[in-house]
Tab-separated table of N, CA and C in Angstrom:
chain	number	residue	atom	x	y	z
A	225	MET	N	-77.427	10.906	-237.553
A	225	MET	CA	-76.640	11.257	-236.394
A	225	MET	C	-77.134	12.563	-235.779
A	226	LYS	N	-77.481	13.527	-236.644
A	226	LYS	CA	-77.965	14.808	-236.143
A	226	LYS	C	-79.298	14.644	-235.415
A	227	LYS	N	-80.155	13.760	-235.940
A	227	LYS	CA	-81.450	13.529	-235.293
A	227	LYS	C	-81.264	12.903	-233.921
A	228	LEU	N	-80.322	11.987	-233.815
A	228	LEU	CA	-80.045	11.352	-232.531
A	228	LEU	C	-79.509	12.363	-231.521
A	229	LEU	N	-78.608	13.212	-231.962
A	229	LEU	CA	-78.047	14.246	-231.088
A	229	LEU	C	-79.120	15.249	-230.666
A	230	LEU	N	-79.978	15.627	-231.589
A	230	LEU	CA	-81.061	16.552	-231.275
A	230	LEU	C	-82.055	15.927	-230.300
A	231	THR	N	-82.367	14.661	-230.489
A	231	THR	CA	-83.266	13.955	-229.571
A	231	THR	C	-82.657	13.854	-228.181
A	232	PHE	N	-81.372	13.556	-228.119
A	232	PHE	CA	-80.684	13.476	-226.834
A	232	PHE	C	-80.696	14.830	-226.123
A	233	ALA	N	-80.423	15.907	-226.853
A	233	ALA	CA	-80.432	17.245	-226.259
A	233	ALA	C	-81.823	17.603	-225.756
A	234	LEU	N	-82.851	17.240	-226.500
A	234	LEU	CA	-84.223	17.508	-226.078
A	234	LEU	C	-84.564	16.730	-224.814
A	235	CYS	N	-84.112	15.488	-224.730
A	235	CYS	CA	-84.360	14.678	-223.526
A	235	CYS	C	-83.661	15.265	-222.312
A	236	VAL	N	-82.448	15.746	-222.487
A	236	VAL	CA	-81.709	16.340	-221.369
A	236	VAL	C	-82.403	17.604	-220.884
A	237	VAL	N	-82.849	18.441	-221.806
A	237	VAL	CA	-83.547	19.672	-221.423
A	237	VAL	C	-84.853	19.343	-220.717
A	238	THR	N	-85.576	18.371	-221.199
A	238	THR	CA	-86.832	17.967	-220.566
A	238	THR	C	-86.581	17.422	-219.170
A	239	PHE	N	-85.560	16.622	-219.011
A	239	PHE	CA	-85.221	16.077	-217.693
A	239	PHE	C	-84.803	17.188	-216.741
A	240	ALA	N	-84.058	18.168	-217.231
A	240	ALA	CA	-83.590	19.258	-216.377
A	240	ALA	C	-84.736	20.165	-215.952
A	241	ASN	N	-85.795	20.235	-216.733
A	241	ASN	CA	-86.919	21.095	-216.389
A	241	ASN	C	-87.877	20.451	-215.399
A	242	ASP	N	-87.736	19.162	-215.140
A	242	ASP	CA	-88.584	18.501	-214.151
A	242	ASP	C	-88.269	19.038	-212.764
A	243	ASN	N	-89.067	18.638	-211.804
A	243	ASN	CA	-88.870	19.101	-210.433
A	243	ASN	C	-87.814	18.292	-209.693
A	244	ASN	N	-86.924	17.648	-210.403
A	244	ASN	CA	-85.869	16.871	-209.767
A	244	ASN	C	-84.767	17.758	-209.206
A	245	PHE	N	-84.658	18.960	-209.689
A	245	PHE	CA	-83.603	19.857	-209.263
A	245	PHE	C	-84.188	20.958	-208.389
A	246	VAL	N	-83.381	21.472	-207.481
A	246	VAL	CA	-83.819	22.537	-206.584
A	246	VAL	C	-83.865	23.840	-207.362
A	247	ASN	N	-84.974	24.526	-207.281
A	247	ASN	CA	-85.126	25.813	-207.927
A	247	ASN	C	-84.543	26.880	-207.012
A	248	MET	N	-83.386	27.395	-207.355
A	248	MET	CA	-82.700	28.359	-206.500
A	248	MET	C	-83.347	29.739	-206.547
A	249	LYS	N	-84.319	29.954	-207.410
A	249	LYS	CA	-84.994	31.241	-207.459
A	249	LYS	C	-85.835	31.471	-206.213
A	250	ASN	N	-86.245	30.403	-205.541
A	250	ASN	CA	-87.058	30.522	-204.340
A	250	ASN	C	-86.220	30.563	-203.073
A	251	CYS	N	-84.914	30.678	-203.195
A	251	CYS	CA	-84.022	30.681	-202.038
A	251	CYS	C	-83.512	32.095	-201.788
A	252	GLU	N	-83.179	32.352	-200.528
A	252	GLU	CA	-82.570	33.636	-200.204
A	252	GLU	C	-81.452	33.425	-199.202
A	253	SER	N	-80.461	34.289	-199.295
A	253	SER	CA	-79.288	34.191	-198.437
A	253	SER	C	-79.129	35.492	-197.666
A	254	ILE	N	-78.854	35.364	-196.370
A	254	ILE	CA	-78.658	36.525	-195.507
A	254	ILE	C	-77.308	36.372	-194.827
A	255	LYS	N	-76.473	37.394	-194.962
A	255	LYS	CA	-75.168	37.373	-194.310
A	255	LYS	C	-75.332	37.944	-192.910
A	256	LEU	N	-75.152	37.088	-191.905
A	256	LEU	CA	-75.333	37.505	-190.520
A	256	LEU	C	-74.107	38.222	-189.977
A	257	SER	N	-72.935	37.747	-190.334
A	257	SER	CA	-71.687	38.390	-189.935
A	257	SER	C	-70.636	38.065	-190.986
A	258	LYS	N	-69.400	38.432	-190.703
A	258	LYS	CA	-68.333	38.192	-191.670
A	258	LYS	C	-68.117	36.695	-191.910
A	259	LEU	N	-68.314	35.886	-190.888
A	259	LEU	CA	-68.044	34.453	-190.998
A	259	LEU	C	-69.286	33.581	-190.850
A	260	THR	N	-70.479	34.167	-190.902
A	260	THR	CA	-71.710	33.396	-190.736
A	260	THR	C	-72.774	33.908	-191.705
A	261	SER	N	-73.458	32.972	-192.345
A	261	SER	CA	-74.592	33.340	-193.191
A	261	SER	C	-75.660	32.271	-193.052
A	262	ILE	N	-76.875	32.630	-193.426
A	262	ILE	CA	-77.986	31.686	-193.383
A	262	ILE	C	-78.646	31.684	-194.759
A	263	VAL	N	-78.930	30.488	-195.245
A	263	VAL	CA	-79.574	30.317	-196.544
A	263	VAL	C	-80.903	29.629	-196.292
A	264	SER	N	-81.981	30.245	-196.736
A	264	SER	CA	-83.314	29.687	-196.565
A	264	SER	C	-83.821	29.241	-197.926
A	265	CYS	N	-84.190	27.950	-198.003
A	265	CYS	CA	-84.587	27.392	-199.280
A	265	CYS	C	-85.612	26.288	-199.055
A	266	HIS	N	-86.826	26.454	-199.571
A	266	HIS	CA	-87.870	25.432	-199.520
A	266	HIS	C	-88.157	24.971	-198.094
A	267	GLN	N	-88.406	25.892	-197.204
A	267	GLN	CA	-88.774	25.655	-195.804
A	267	GLN	C	-87.679	24.961	-195.002
A	268	VAL	N	-86.454	25.003	-195.478
A	268	VAL	CA	-85.306	24.472	-194.746
A	268	VAL	C	-84.253	25.567	-194.696
A	269	ASP	N	-83.688	25.794	-193.519
A	269	ASP	CA	-82.658	26.805	-193.346
A	269	ASP	C	-81.307	26.127	-193.182
A	270	TYR	N	-80.296	26.717	-193.782
A	270	TYR	CA	-78.931	26.215	-193.680
A	270	TYR	C	-78.087	27.303	-193.027
A	271	LEU	N	-77.553	27.029	-191.852
A	271	LEU	CA	-76.654	27.946	-191.170
A	271	LEU	C	-75.236	27.568	-191.572
A	272	VAL	N	-74.548	28.473	-192.265
A	272	VAL	CA	-73.213	28.195	-192.778
A	272	VAL	C	-72.217	29.049	-192.006
A	273	GLU	N	-71.250	28.389	-191.366
A	273	GLU	CA	-70.196	29.077	-190.630
A	273	GLU	C	-68.893	28.912	-191.395
A	274	TYR	N	-68.227	30.029	-191.642
A	274	TYR	CA	-66.986	30.018	-192.401
A	274	TYR	C	-65.798	30.151	-191.462
A	275	ARG	N	-64.617	29.836	-191.979
A	275	ARG	CA	-63.380	30.015	-191.228
A	275	ARG	C	-62.409	30.784	-192.103
A	276	VAL	N	-61.444	31.407	-191.481
A	276	VAL	CA	-60.426	32.146	-192.212
A	276	VAL	C	-59.356	31.153	-192.657
A	277	VAL	N	-59.100	31.109	-193.961
A	277	VAL	CA	-58.080	30.209	-194.495
A	277	VAL	C	-57.054	31.026	-195.264
A	278	ASP	N	-55.807	30.612	-195.153
A	278	ASP	CA	-54.736	31.297	-195.876
A	278	ASP	C	-54.565	30.738	-197.283
A	279	ASP	N	-54.843	29.463	-197.437
A	279	ASP	CA	-54.679	28.795	-198.721
A	279	ASP	C	-56.010	28.822	-199.469
A	280	GLU	N	-56.001	29.307	-200.712
A	280	GLU	CA	-57.239	29.420	-201.484
A	280	GLU	C	-57.809	28.061	-201.876
A	281	GLU	N	-56.985	27.025	-201.888
A	281	GLU	CA	-57.460	25.703	-202.288
A	281	GLU	C	-58.250	25.011	-201.187
A	282	LYS	N	-58.097	25.447	-199.953
A	282	LYS	CA	-58.831	24.832	-198.850
A	282	LYS	C	-60.260	25.353	-198.821
A	283	ASP	N	-61.147	24.545	-198.310
A	283	ASP	CA	-62.560	24.902	-198.218
A	283	ASP	C	-62.769	25.873	-197.059
A	284	PRO	N	-63.350	27.045	-197.302
A	284	PRO	CA	-63.545	28.003	-196.211
A	284	PRO	C	-64.731	27.675	-195.305
A	285	VAL	N	-65.538	26.680	-195.668
A	285	VAL	CA	-66.717	26.349	-194.868
A	285	VAL	C	-66.291	25.528	-193.657
A	286	LYS	N	-66.651	26.011	-192.471
A	286	LYS	CA	-66.300	25.318	-191.233
A	286	LYS	C	-67.396	24.341	-190.822
A	287	ARG	N	-68.645	24.804	-190.848
A	287	ARG	CA	-69.758	23.962	-190.410
A	287	ARG	C	-71.015	24.370	-191.165
A	288	VAL	N	-71.820	23.367	-191.532
A	288	VAL	CA	-73.125	23.601	-192.143
A	288	VAL	C	-74.154	22.876	-191.286
A	289	THR	N	-75.139	23.630	-190.806
A	289	THR	CA	-76.192	23.074	-189.967
A	289	THR	C	-77.526	23.247	-190.673
A	290	VAL	N	-78.277	22.166	-190.790
A	290	VAL	CA	-79.615	22.216	-191.377
A	290	VAL	C	-80.608	22.406	-190.243
A	291	VAL	N	-81.435	23.450	-190.358
A	291	VAL	CA	-82.407	23.771	-189.320
A	291	VAL	C	-83.807	23.641	-189.912
A	292	THR	N	-84.620	22.760	-189.331
A	292	THR	CA	-86.017	22.616	-189.724
A	292	THR	C	-86.894	22.933	-188.522
A	293	LYS	N	-88.194	22.798	-188.692
A	293	LYS	CA	-89.111	23.072	-187.583
A	293	LYS	C	-88.947	22.062	-186.458
A	294	GLU	N	-88.593	20.836	-186.800
A	294	GLU	CA	-88.498	19.777	-185.796
A	294	GLU	C	-87.137	19.699	-185.118
A	295	ASN	N	-86.045	19.855	-185.890
A	295	ASN	CA	-84.722	19.662	-185.305
A	295	ASN	C	-83.657	20.401	-186.093
A	296	GLN	N	-82.423	20.229	-185.643
A	296	GLN	CA	-81.282	20.762	-186.377
A	296	GLN	C	-80.202	19.684	-186.441
A	297	VAL	N	-79.565	19.589	-187.601
A	297	VAL	CA	-78.584	18.540	-187.831
A	297	VAL	C	-77.348	19.167	-188.470
A	298	VAL	N	-76.177	18.862	-187.940
A	298	VAL	CA	-74.924	19.311	-188.534
A	298	VAL	C	-74.575	18.338	-189.651
A	299	ILE	N	-74.503	18.850	-190.894
A	299	ILE	CA	-74.198	17.965	-192.016
A	299	ILE	C	-72.739	18.064	-192.437
A	300	LYS	N	-72.051	19.117	-192.001
A	300	LYS	CA	-70.615	19.227	-192.257
A	300	LYS	C	-69.992	19.916	-191.071
A	301	ASN	N	-68.928	19.321	-190.529
A	301	ASN	CA	-68.255	19.900	-189.377
A	301	ASN	C	-66.779	19.553	-189.457
A	302	LEU	N	-65.935	20.587	-189.538
A	302	LEU	CA	-64.501	20.353	-189.545
A	302	LEU	C	-63.943	20.269	-188.135
A	303	GLY	N	-64.640	20.841	-187.157
A	303	GLY	CA	-64.246	20.728	-185.762
A	303	GLY	C	-62.981	21.470	-185.405
A	304	ARG	N	-62.676	22.510	-186.121
A	304	ARG	CA	-61.463	23.278	-185.817
A	304	ARG	C	-61.799	24.676	-185.424
C-alpha cells in the first residue's frame, strides 16, 4: 500500500512539473489605479477592473479583458 501511495505521489509531482500549468513566476502585475490593474503573463495582458462591493462574499471583479497583439476580448463582464 505504501509503494502504491508513493508511486501515486511521484506521478502527481511529475505531472505538476510539466508545462501544463502556467508558471506564475514569469508574470507581473501593475496596479494602475484603485479599481484597475493589469497583469502581464506569457505575452498576454489581462486588464482587470474592480468594483466596490459591500458584501465580502460577492466577487469584486467587474470586468476582465484579455489584450493581445491582434485583438482584445472581454472574458468576464458584470455590466454594472
